[in-house]
């Protein structure tokens, strides 16, 4: 094509500097334009007859770009014939945009940039200025060369786009040059370099990504690319580079006229620019360390990004198909009447013609127009979705902010960076990094993208060393799963959330290793919301129905469900700094586990005794913190077991059966194994440990009617049926309500006994060596103090204040304040102290991973552990002392209220 176009203007294709030999410039221009259009029609004719236009589109676009480059060369030859001293300048034409990327449309502006240098002239040329160049200083020579270059560039543009007997080819657009239309048309290479070093904006480096020599002095053009390339691939380190690129895309979209927004193939949402901007931004962010992705062509760049692991293969494949489809629509729209347009037509005849030209084949029940519009709508939707997922990745600005050495994880730089970030053992961290990133596998390639950024995110938690170690363990466990690394790379928040929870919570780290699929929750906030009791009940019911008869599998499923929900609530608590007063999801999971365990245990005992059905109805009553939906991560499940023999059943047989079931419930949930145990504690039953594990409803009726003590009445305040027969549950509530909400409140004898028991608990149950001010549960102003005070108010007034008839501590406290049984100020003091102690207790478990032992109830003395707990509760780094002072202050104030309200002092 180049040779044909040069010959059409009378230029020698083999000459080093082709010059038109035709004296009449207008004739040469017309001849060049006719030759161009002949070539264009050949390309179009071939294109329209191809059986698979989508596959052949990249080749067609490249051919069109090559044809445009040939036309520029011929036009420059014409311009040289008008400029006698053209030999004094070396002029290179750089194709930009689609011309540079070899992905041109049929009808499009051709974006160019001009670069010129003074040429070494051996001897004057006929007709040229014969002035002795030796008499001019270098600055004068350069200025003359720039004037000549500008005349050549202008002449070239006129040959392509000015009015003539033949239609213009296209506009030669040099607006992408430094300073845009306000800047000089032609600059030296040094001037270009100086501009880009000092003044260039973000978008200008993005534009340079596609720069390619297309005409004129190709050696100078290559020198231009070589000189500016290092700046292109380090531009990402400029402040706010990624944010500026993202803002520019939004501005482009905002300028699309509203009436055309749904028809815009190029600039609108889900259009060509979404794909192109996405590919270019990913290239610019990662290309400084990955030369393999430095492609001028969009589809080539996309394929390289997928090959190197920067984009998922499936996402890249879908984006490529969508891009081809949009470009083919654009080509076919422009081919009709050879008009430049990026708007999808609205007329049905035009749409039908467009669809047929694209070889759209509809289903039997659809027509071409319908099928075209459906495919276009799906394409736009998929492009927009992938654009938003990839273009706005949080990894991009974070990666861009890293130095090249940090982003490359170079050992000599990484060790210093790790130490500066706060890693206590940089050498160990380097070993973890090496284990994750060494090799040529796709997994290692993606880890090399993730880790430079995640190393910083780990430091947002109190223990980055533990976070990195946990990440390595998790990655080695599930790194080969197709979704894991893709999720971390592509999700908007998953990688950062994972880094935060792993470096903040040993409990969560262990939970995620036991159920790695839980990592997927980190991508969606909705997945971290506690499952409602109804959803858990339905899931439990469905699972046990499928496993009917398989006791072992059923028990495993029950424990798995609870462990999964503990992990879900733990992750949510860490990411929200335990902002809620309690975590009801823990209690919901325990409820579901008790219901499942009761069902399995009943079935198991029936099988062992050869029974078809249970001889007695059964009920599990939640007590204590479980009854109030206030379980923590280390809490036992306080319960009571109730049963009621069926008519005609021997009482001893029924009792034996119910006892066996109760024991089996405790065994199923409390046994050690891969799933966390739930200790079932029935010591709050009548007569405590001395009484039978389970009683008949009649025995409960007799006991509460004759012998119940004040502490048992107090315990019943939090009783809540949780599993078993609904009818028996209603009868049991009807039985205990008159006991726990007895009319007349507390007499003096019961009041003295209640205070005596509380004082004894303080004196005898507080562990030796633990200051009373630091024990979160039993200490002064701690959990027990607040709960006993609230329960005291319930025992006194629940018979006349319905709002106090609740097992939940804070609800009862709010009701007491509402009824003016306690001042609003005192109620707020107690609420703050209770909430602080409860959440601190949970934070200790989350931070350390310990779920039992005396330490989980004690405000840590170890400064590092205290800081970790504080940070989980929303305090800043190294704010352990601040949290400690806040807790001690709130507990001290609460104790004053307790002594005044509960003890009457």
GROMACS .gro file of N, CA and C in nm, residues 735-808:
model
  222
  735UNK      N    1  -4.548  -2.134   8.326
  735UNK     CA    2  -4.512  -2.179   8.460
  735UNK      C    3  -4.415  -2.083   8.529
  736UNK      N    4  -4.314  -2.040   8.459
  736UNK     CA    5  -4.207  -1.964   8.526
  736UNK      C    6  -4.234  -1.814   8.532
  737UNK      N    7  -4.320  -1.760   8.445
  737UNK     CA    8  -4.343  -1.615   8.448
  737UNK      C    9  -4.391  -1.567   8.585
  738UNK      N   10  -4.486  -1.635   8.651
  738UNK     CA   11  -4.526  -1.589   8.785
  738UNK      C   12  -4.415  -1.602   8.888
  739UNK      N   13  -4.317  -1.687   8.861
  739UNK     CA   14  -4.206  -1.704   8.954
  739UNK      C   15  -4.105  -1.590   8.936
  740UNK      N   16  -4.062  -1.568   8.815
  740UNK     CA   17  -3.957  -1.468   8.794
  740UNK      C   18  -4.011  -1.325   8.799
  741UNK      N   19  -4.139  -1.306   8.763
  741UNK     CA   20  -4.197  -1.174   8.767
  741UNK      C   21  -4.302  -1.167   8.879
  742UNK      N   22  -4.268  -1.225   8.993
  742UNK     CA   23  -4.363  -1.238   9.103
  742UNK      C   24  -4.414  -1.102   9.151
  743UNK      N   25  -4.542  -1.097   9.179
  743UNK     CA   26  -4.600  -0.975   9.231
  743UNK      C   27  -4.541  -0.938   9.365
  744UNK      N   28  -4.525  -0.808   9.387
  744UNK     CA   29  -4.470  -0.762   9.513
  744UNK      C   30  -4.320  -0.744   9.512
  745UNK      N   31  -4.254  -0.789   9.403
  745UNK     CA   32  -4.110  -0.768   9.391
  745UNK      C   33  -4.031  -0.852   9.489
  746UNK      N   34  -3.942  -0.788   9.566
  746UNK     CA   35  -3.854  -0.857   9.661
  746UNK      C   36  -3.888  -0.815   9.804
  747UNK      N   37  -3.902  -0.914   9.890
  747UNK     CA   38  -3.915  -0.878  10.031
  747UNK      C   39  -3.776  -0.859  10.090
  748UNK      N   40  -3.770  -0.814  10.214
  748UNK     CA   41  -3.641  -0.783  10.276
  748UNK      C   42  -3.551  -0.905  10.286
  749UNK      N   43  -3.612  -1.020  10.315
  749UNK     CA   44  -3.531  -1.142  10.329
  749UNK      C   45  -3.463  -1.176  10.197
  750UNK      N   46  -3.539  -1.175  10.088
  750UNK     CA   47  -3.482  -1.207   9.958
  750UNK      C   48  -3.381  -1.102   9.915
  751UNK      N   49  -3.407  -0.977   9.947
  751UNK     CA   50  -3.314  -0.871   9.910
  751UNK      C   51  -3.181  -0.889   9.981
  752UNK      N   52  -3.186  -0.919  10.113
  752UNK     CA   53  -3.062  -0.942  10.186
  752UNK      C   54  -2.988  -1.064  10.130
  753UNK      N   55  -3.062  -1.169  10.097
  753UNK     CA   56  -2.999  -1.290  10.043
  753UNK      C   57  -2.934  -1.261   9.907
  754UNK      N   58  -3.001  -1.184   9.826
  754UNK     CA   59  -2.945  -1.151   9.693
  754UNK      C   60  -2.814  -1.074   9.708
  755UNK      N   61  -2.812  -0.977   9.800
  755UNK     CA   62  -2.691  -0.899   9.822
  755UNK      C   63  -2.581  -0.984   9.884
  756UNK      N   64  -2.621  -1.077   9.972
  756UNK     CA   65  -2.521  -1.165  10.033
  756UNK      C   66  -2.454  -1.254   9.928
  757UNK      N   67  -2.535  -1.310   9.838
  757UNK     CA   68  -2.479  -1.396   9.733
  757UNK      C   69  -2.386  -1.317   9.643
  758UNK      N   70  -2.424  -1.197   9.609
  758UNK     CA   71  -2.340  -1.113   9.523
  758UNK      C   72  -2.207  -1.084   9.591
  759UNK      N   73  -2.210  -1.049   9.717
  759UNK     CA   74  -2.086  -1.021   9.789
  759UNK      C   75  -1.999  -1.145   9.798
  760UNK      N   76  -2.061  -1.260   9.818
  760UNK     CA   77  -1.985  -1.385   9.826
  760UNK      C   78  -1.918  -1.416   9.692
  761UNK      N   79  -1.992  -1.394   9.582
  761UNK     CA   80  -1.934  -1.417   9.449
  761UNK      C   81  -1.810  -1.330   9.430
  762UNK      N   82  -1.820  -1.206   9.473
  762UNK     CA   83  -1.706  -1.114   9.458
  762UNK      C   84  -1.587  -1.161   9.540
  763UNK      N   85  -1.613  -1.211   9.658
  763UNK     CA   86  -1.505  -1.249   9.749
  763UNK      C   87  -1.442  -1.384   9.712
  764UNK      N   88  -1.524  -1.479   9.665
  764UNK     CA   89  -1.476  -1.615   9.650
  764UNK      C   90  -1.442  -1.655   9.506
  765UNK      N   91  -1.508  -1.595   9.409
  765UNK     CA   92  -1.489  -1.642   9.271
  765UNK      C   93  -1.385  -1.562   9.194
  766UNK      N   94  -1.348  -1.448   9.244
  766UNK     CA   95  -1.247  -1.369   9.175
  766UNK      C   96  -1.113  -1.440   9.186
  767UNK      N   97  -1.045  -1.470   9.073
  767UNK     CA   98  -0.919  -1.546   9.079
  767UNK      C   99  -0.813  -1.473   9.162
  768UNK      N  100  -0.733  -1.553   9.232
  768UNK     CA  101  -0.625  -1.495   9.313
  768UNK      C  102  -0.523  -1.425   9.223
  769UNK      N  103  -0.474  -1.314   9.273
  769UNK     CA  104  -0.370  -1.242   9.201
  769UNK      C  105  -0.422  -1.149   9.093
  770UNK      N  106  -0.553  -1.152   9.067
  770UNK     CA  107  -0.610  -1.064   8.965
  770UNK      C  108  -0.673  -0.944   9.033
  771UNK      N  109  -0.627  -0.825   9.005
  771UNK     CA  110  -0.688  -0.707   9.066
  771UNK      C  111  -0.835  -0.698   9.031
  772UNK      N  112  -0.916  -0.661   9.128
  772UNK     CA  113  -1.061  -0.652   9.105
  772UNK      C  114  -1.096  -0.551   8.998
  773UNK      N  115  -1.007  -0.456   8.974
  773UNK     CA  116  -1.035  -0.355   8.874
  773UNK      C  117  -1.012  -0.404   8.731
  774UNK      N  118  -0.942  -0.518   8.715
  774UNK     CA  119  -0.906  -0.564   8.581
  774UNK      C  120  -0.984  -0.687   8.535
  775UNK      N  121  -1.063  -0.745   8.624
  775UNK     CA  122  -1.140  -0.863   8.582
  775UNK      C  123  -1.268  -0.816   8.513
  776UNK      N  124  -1.280  -0.851   8.385
  776UNK     CA  125  -1.388  -0.798   8.304
  776UNK      C  126  -1.524  -0.852   8.345
  777UNK      N  127  -1.527  -0.974   8.396
  777UNK     CA  128  -1.654  -1.036   8.429
  777UNK      C  129  -1.694  -1.013   8.575
  778UNK      N  130  -1.605  -1.047   8.667
  778UNK     CA  131  -1.639  -1.044   8.809
  778UNK      C  132  -1.584  -0.922   8.882
  779UNK      N  133  -1.505  -0.842   8.813
  779UNK     CA  134  -1.441  -0.729   8.879
  779UNK      C  135  -1.536  -0.614   8.907
  780UNK      N  136  -1.484  -0.516   8.976
  780UNK     CA  137  -1.564  -0.400   9.018
  780UNK      C  138  -1.603  -0.320   8.893
  781UNK      N  139  -1.734  -0.305   8.871
  781UNK     CA  140  -1.785  -0.233   8.755
  781UNK      C  141  -1.785  -0.317   8.629
  782UNK      N  142  -1.763  -0.449   8.646
  782UNK     CA  143  -1.757  -0.537   8.530
  782UNK      C  144  -1.894  -0.589   8.488
  783UNK      N  145  -1.890  -0.694   8.406
  783UNK     CA  146  -2.013  -0.749   8.348
  783UNK      C  147  -2.111  -0.793   8.457
  784UNK      N  148  -2.061  -0.867   8.554
  784UNK     CA  149  -2.148  -0.921   8.660
  784UNK      C  150  -2.213  -0.809   8.741
  785UNK      N  151  -2.138  -0.706   8.772
  785UNK     CA  152  -2.194  -0.594   8.847
  785UNK      C  153  -2.315  -0.535   8.777
  786UNK      N  154  -2.300  -0.511   8.648
  786UNK     CA  155  -2.410  -0.448   8.573
  786UNK      C  156  -2.528  -0.543   8.563
  787UNK      N  157  -2.502  -0.670   8.532
  787UNK     CA  158  -2.612  -0.765   8.514
  787UNK      C  159  -2.689  -0.786   8.644
  788UNK      N  160  -2.619  -0.798   8.756
  788UNK     CA  161  -2.688  -0.817   8.884
  788UNK      C  162  -2.773  -0.694   8.916
  789UNK      N  163  -2.724  -0.578   8.883
  789UNK     CA  164  -2.801  -0.457   8.911
  789UNK      C  165  -2.927  -0.452   8.825
  790UNK      N  166  -2.913  -0.486   8.699
  790UNK     CA  167  -3.030  -0.487   8.610
  790UNK      C  168  -3.129  -0.593   8.656
  791UNK      N  169  -3.079  -0.711   8.693
  791UNK     CA  170  -3.169  -0.818   8.737
  791UNK      C  171  -3.236  -0.783   8.870
  792UNK      N  172  -3.168  -0.711   8.953
  792UNK     CA  173  -3.227  -0.661   9.079
  792UNK      C  174  -3.349  -0.574   9.047
  793UNK      N  175  -3.334  -0.484   8.948
  793UNK     CA  176  -3.446  -0.398   8.908
  793UNK      C  177  -3.559  -0.480   8.847
  794UNK      N  178  -3.524  -0.584   8.774
  794UNK     CA  179  -3.627  -0.670   8.718
  794UNK      C  180  -3.704  -0.744   8.827
  795UNK      N  181  -3.632  -0.798   8.923
  795UNK     CA  182  -3.698  -0.871   9.031
  795UNK      C  183  -3.791  -0.779   9.111
  796UNK      N  184  -3.751  -0.654   9.125
  796UNK     CA  185  -3.832  -0.560   9.200
  796UNK      C  186  -3.955  -0.514   9.124
  797UNK      N  187  -3.943  -0.492   8.993
  797UNK     CA  188  -4.046  -0.417   8.922
  797UNK      C  189  -4.104  -0.484   8.798
  798UNK      N  190  -4.054  -0.601   8.757
  798UNK     CA  191  -4.102  -0.660   8.632
  798UNK      C  192  -4.251  -0.694   8.638
  799UNK      N  193  -4.304  -0.719   8.756
  799UNK     CA  194  -4.446  -0.753   8.765
  799UNK      C  195  -4.535  -0.635   8.725
  800UNK      N  196  -4.478  -0.512   8.732
  800UNK     CA  197  -4.560  -0.394   8.699
  800UNK      C  198  -4.507  -0.316   8.579
  801UNK      N  199  -4.389  -0.349   8.531
  801UNK     CA  200  -4.331  -0.283   8.412
  801UNK      C  201  -4.305  -0.389   8.306
  802UNK      N  202  -4.393  -0.406   8.209
  802UNK     CA  203  -4.377  -0.512   8.110
  802UNK      C  204  -4.244  -0.506   8.034
  803UNK      N  205  -4.191  -0.386   8.014
  803UNK     CA  206  -4.066  -0.375   7.940
  803UNK      C  207  -3.950  -0.444   8.005
  804UNK      N  208  -3.959  -0.470   8.137
  804UNK     CA  209  -3.853  -0.539   8.208
  804UNK      C  210  -3.857  -0.690   8.189
  805UNK      N  211  -3.962  -0.739   8.127
  805UNK     CA  212  -3.976  -0.883   8.109
  805UNK      C  213  -3.904  -0.926   7.981
  806UNK      N  214  -3.774  -0.918   7.985
  806UNK     CA  215  -3.689  -0.952   7.871
  806UNK      C  216  -3.563  -1.018   7.923
  807UNK      N  217  -3.508  -1.115   7.850
  807UNK     CA  218  -3.383  -1.177   7.894
  807UNK      C  219  -3.259  -1.096   7.855
  808UNK      N  220  -3.277  -0.989   7.783
  808UNK     CA  221  -3.163  -0.911   7.732
  808UNK      C  222  -3.126  -0.799   7.828
   0.00000   0.00000   0.00000
